[in-house]
PDB file of C-alpha atoms in Angstrom:
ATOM      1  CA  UNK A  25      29.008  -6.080  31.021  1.00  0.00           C
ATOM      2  CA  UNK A  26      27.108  -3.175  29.851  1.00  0.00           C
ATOM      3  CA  UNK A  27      25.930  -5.176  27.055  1.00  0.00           C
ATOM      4  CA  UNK A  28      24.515  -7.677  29.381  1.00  0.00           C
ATOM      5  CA  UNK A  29      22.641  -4.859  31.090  1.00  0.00           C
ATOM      6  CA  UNK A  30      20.890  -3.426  28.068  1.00  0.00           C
ATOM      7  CA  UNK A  31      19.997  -7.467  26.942  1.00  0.00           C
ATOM      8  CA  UNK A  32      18.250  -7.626  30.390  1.00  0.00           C
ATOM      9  CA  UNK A  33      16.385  -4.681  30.341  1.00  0.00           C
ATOM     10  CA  UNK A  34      15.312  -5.993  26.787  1.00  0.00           C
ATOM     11  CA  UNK A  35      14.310  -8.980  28.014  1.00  0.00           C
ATOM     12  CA  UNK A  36      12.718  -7.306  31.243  1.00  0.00           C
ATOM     13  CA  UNK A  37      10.692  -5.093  29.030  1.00  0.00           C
ATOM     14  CA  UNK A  38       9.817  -7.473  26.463  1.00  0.00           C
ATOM     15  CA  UNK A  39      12.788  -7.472  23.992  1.00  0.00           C
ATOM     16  CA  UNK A  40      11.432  -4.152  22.826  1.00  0.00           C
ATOM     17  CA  UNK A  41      13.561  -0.779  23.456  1.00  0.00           C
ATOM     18  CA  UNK A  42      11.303   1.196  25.155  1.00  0.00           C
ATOM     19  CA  UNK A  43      13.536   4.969  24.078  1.00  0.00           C
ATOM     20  CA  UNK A  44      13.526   3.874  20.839  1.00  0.00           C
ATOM     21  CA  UNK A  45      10.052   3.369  21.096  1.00  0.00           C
ATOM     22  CA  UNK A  46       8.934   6.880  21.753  1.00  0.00           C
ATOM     23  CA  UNK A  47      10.435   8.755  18.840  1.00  0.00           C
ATOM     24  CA  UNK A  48       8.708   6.951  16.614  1.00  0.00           C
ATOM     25  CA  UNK A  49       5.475   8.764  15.516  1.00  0.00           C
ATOM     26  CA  UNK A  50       1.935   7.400  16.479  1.00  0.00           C
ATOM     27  CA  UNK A  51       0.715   7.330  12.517  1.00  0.00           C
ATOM     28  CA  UNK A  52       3.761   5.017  11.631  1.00  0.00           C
ATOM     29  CA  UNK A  53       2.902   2.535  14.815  1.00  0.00           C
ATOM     30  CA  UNK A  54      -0.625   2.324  13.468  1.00  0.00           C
ATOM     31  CA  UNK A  55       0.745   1.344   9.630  1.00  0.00           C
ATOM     32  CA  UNK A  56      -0.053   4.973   8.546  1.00  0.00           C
ATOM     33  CA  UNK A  57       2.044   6.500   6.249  1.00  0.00           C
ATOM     34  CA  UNK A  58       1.899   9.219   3.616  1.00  0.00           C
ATOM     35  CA  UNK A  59      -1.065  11.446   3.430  1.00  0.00           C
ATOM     36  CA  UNK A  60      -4.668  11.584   5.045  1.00  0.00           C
ATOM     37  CA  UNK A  61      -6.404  11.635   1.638  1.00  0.00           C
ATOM     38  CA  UNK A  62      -4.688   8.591   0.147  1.00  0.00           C
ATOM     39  CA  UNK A  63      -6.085   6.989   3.843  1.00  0.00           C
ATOM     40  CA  UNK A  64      -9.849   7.805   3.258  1.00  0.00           C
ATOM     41  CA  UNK A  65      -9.114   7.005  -0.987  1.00  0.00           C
ATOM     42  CA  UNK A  66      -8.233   3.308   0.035  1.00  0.00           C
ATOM     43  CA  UNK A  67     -10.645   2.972   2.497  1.00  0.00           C
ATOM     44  CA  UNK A  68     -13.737   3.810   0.134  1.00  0.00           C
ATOM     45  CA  UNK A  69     -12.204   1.423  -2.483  1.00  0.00           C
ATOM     46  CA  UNK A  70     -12.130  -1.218   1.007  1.00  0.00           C
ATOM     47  CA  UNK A  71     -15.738  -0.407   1.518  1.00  0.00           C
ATOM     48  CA  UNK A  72     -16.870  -0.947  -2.380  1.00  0.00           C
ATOM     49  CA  UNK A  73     -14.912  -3.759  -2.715  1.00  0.00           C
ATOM     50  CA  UNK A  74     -16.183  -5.260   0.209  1.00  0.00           C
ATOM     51  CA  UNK A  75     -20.338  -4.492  -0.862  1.00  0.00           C
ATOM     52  CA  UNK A  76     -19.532  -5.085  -4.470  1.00  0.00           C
ATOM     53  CA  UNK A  77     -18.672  -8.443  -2.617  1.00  0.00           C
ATOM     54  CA  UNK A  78     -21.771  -8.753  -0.697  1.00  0.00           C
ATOM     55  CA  UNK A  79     -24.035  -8.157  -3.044  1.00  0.00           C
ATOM     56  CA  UNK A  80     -22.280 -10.741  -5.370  1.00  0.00           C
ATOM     57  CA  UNK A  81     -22.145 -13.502  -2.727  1.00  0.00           C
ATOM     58  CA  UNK A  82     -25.477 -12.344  -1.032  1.00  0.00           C
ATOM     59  CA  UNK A  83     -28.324 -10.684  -2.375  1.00  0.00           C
ATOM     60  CA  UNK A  84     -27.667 -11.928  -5.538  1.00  0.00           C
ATOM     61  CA  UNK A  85     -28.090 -15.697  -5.054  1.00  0.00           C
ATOM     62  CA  UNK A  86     -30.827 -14.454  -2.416  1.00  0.00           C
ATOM     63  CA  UNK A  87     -33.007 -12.754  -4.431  1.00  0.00           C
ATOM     64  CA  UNK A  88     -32.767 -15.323  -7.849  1.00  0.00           C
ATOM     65  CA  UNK A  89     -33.928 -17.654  -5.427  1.00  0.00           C
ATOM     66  CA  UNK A  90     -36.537 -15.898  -4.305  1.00  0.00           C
ATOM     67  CA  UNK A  91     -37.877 -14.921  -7.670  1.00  0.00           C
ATOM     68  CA  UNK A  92     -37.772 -18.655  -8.365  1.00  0.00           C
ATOM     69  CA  UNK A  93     -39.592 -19.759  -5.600  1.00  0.00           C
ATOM     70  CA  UNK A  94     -42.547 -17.088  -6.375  1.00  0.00           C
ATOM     71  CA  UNK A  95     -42.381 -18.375  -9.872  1.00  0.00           C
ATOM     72  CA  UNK A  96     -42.958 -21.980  -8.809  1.00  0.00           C
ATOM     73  CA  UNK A  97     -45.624 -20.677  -6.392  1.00  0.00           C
ATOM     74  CA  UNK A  98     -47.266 -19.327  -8.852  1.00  0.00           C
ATOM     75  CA  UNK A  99     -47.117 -21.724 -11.135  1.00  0.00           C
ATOM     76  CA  UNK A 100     -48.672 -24.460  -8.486  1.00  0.00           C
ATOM     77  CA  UNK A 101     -51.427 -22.075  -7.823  1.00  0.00           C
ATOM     78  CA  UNK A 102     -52.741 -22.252 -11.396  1.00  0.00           C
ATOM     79  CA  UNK A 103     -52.136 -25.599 -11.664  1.00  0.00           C
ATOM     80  CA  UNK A 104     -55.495 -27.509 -11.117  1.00  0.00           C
ATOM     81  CA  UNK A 105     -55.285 -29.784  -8.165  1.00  0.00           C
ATOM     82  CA  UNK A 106     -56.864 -32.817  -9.999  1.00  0.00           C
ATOM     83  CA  UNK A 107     -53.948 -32.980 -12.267  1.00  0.00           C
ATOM     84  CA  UNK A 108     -51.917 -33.706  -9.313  1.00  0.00           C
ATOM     85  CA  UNK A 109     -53.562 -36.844  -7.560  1.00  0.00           C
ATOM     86  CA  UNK A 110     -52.710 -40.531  -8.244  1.00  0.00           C
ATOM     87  CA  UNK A 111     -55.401 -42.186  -9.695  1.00  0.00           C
TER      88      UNK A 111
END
């Protein structure tokens, strides 16, 4: 019967054991573990990672294109319009 109890105070509370709850520290509920510089290490390599990304996927393709286009302006600019028309 006692075992019932505790199952419907589990249930009650959202199957979670709410004293068990509370001696666990806040840095291991959060995923933290070890120490604070290994933290801040991973989450520069994160950040580069993620630019190193950005730029790749980004700018890169961004700015070739844009070169390109200014190219081809360019290029139409010295080209006399004559040698464009149809007859």
């Amino acid at each position: 019967q006692q075992q019932q109890q505790q199952q419907q105070q589990n249930i009650a509370g959202g199957g979670l054991d709410l004293d068990r709850i509370e001696d666990v520290p806040f840095e291991e509920l959060i995923g933290m573990q070890g120490p604070l510089l290994s933290l801040f290490e991973n989450a520069i390599t994160i950040l580069l990672s993620n630019m190193l990304f950005l730029v790749a996927s980004v700018m890169l393709p961004f700015n070739i294109g844009r070169v390109c286009l200014s190219i081809l302006a360019h290029l139409d600019m010295e080209m006399p319009l004559e040698n464009l028309k149809d007859g």
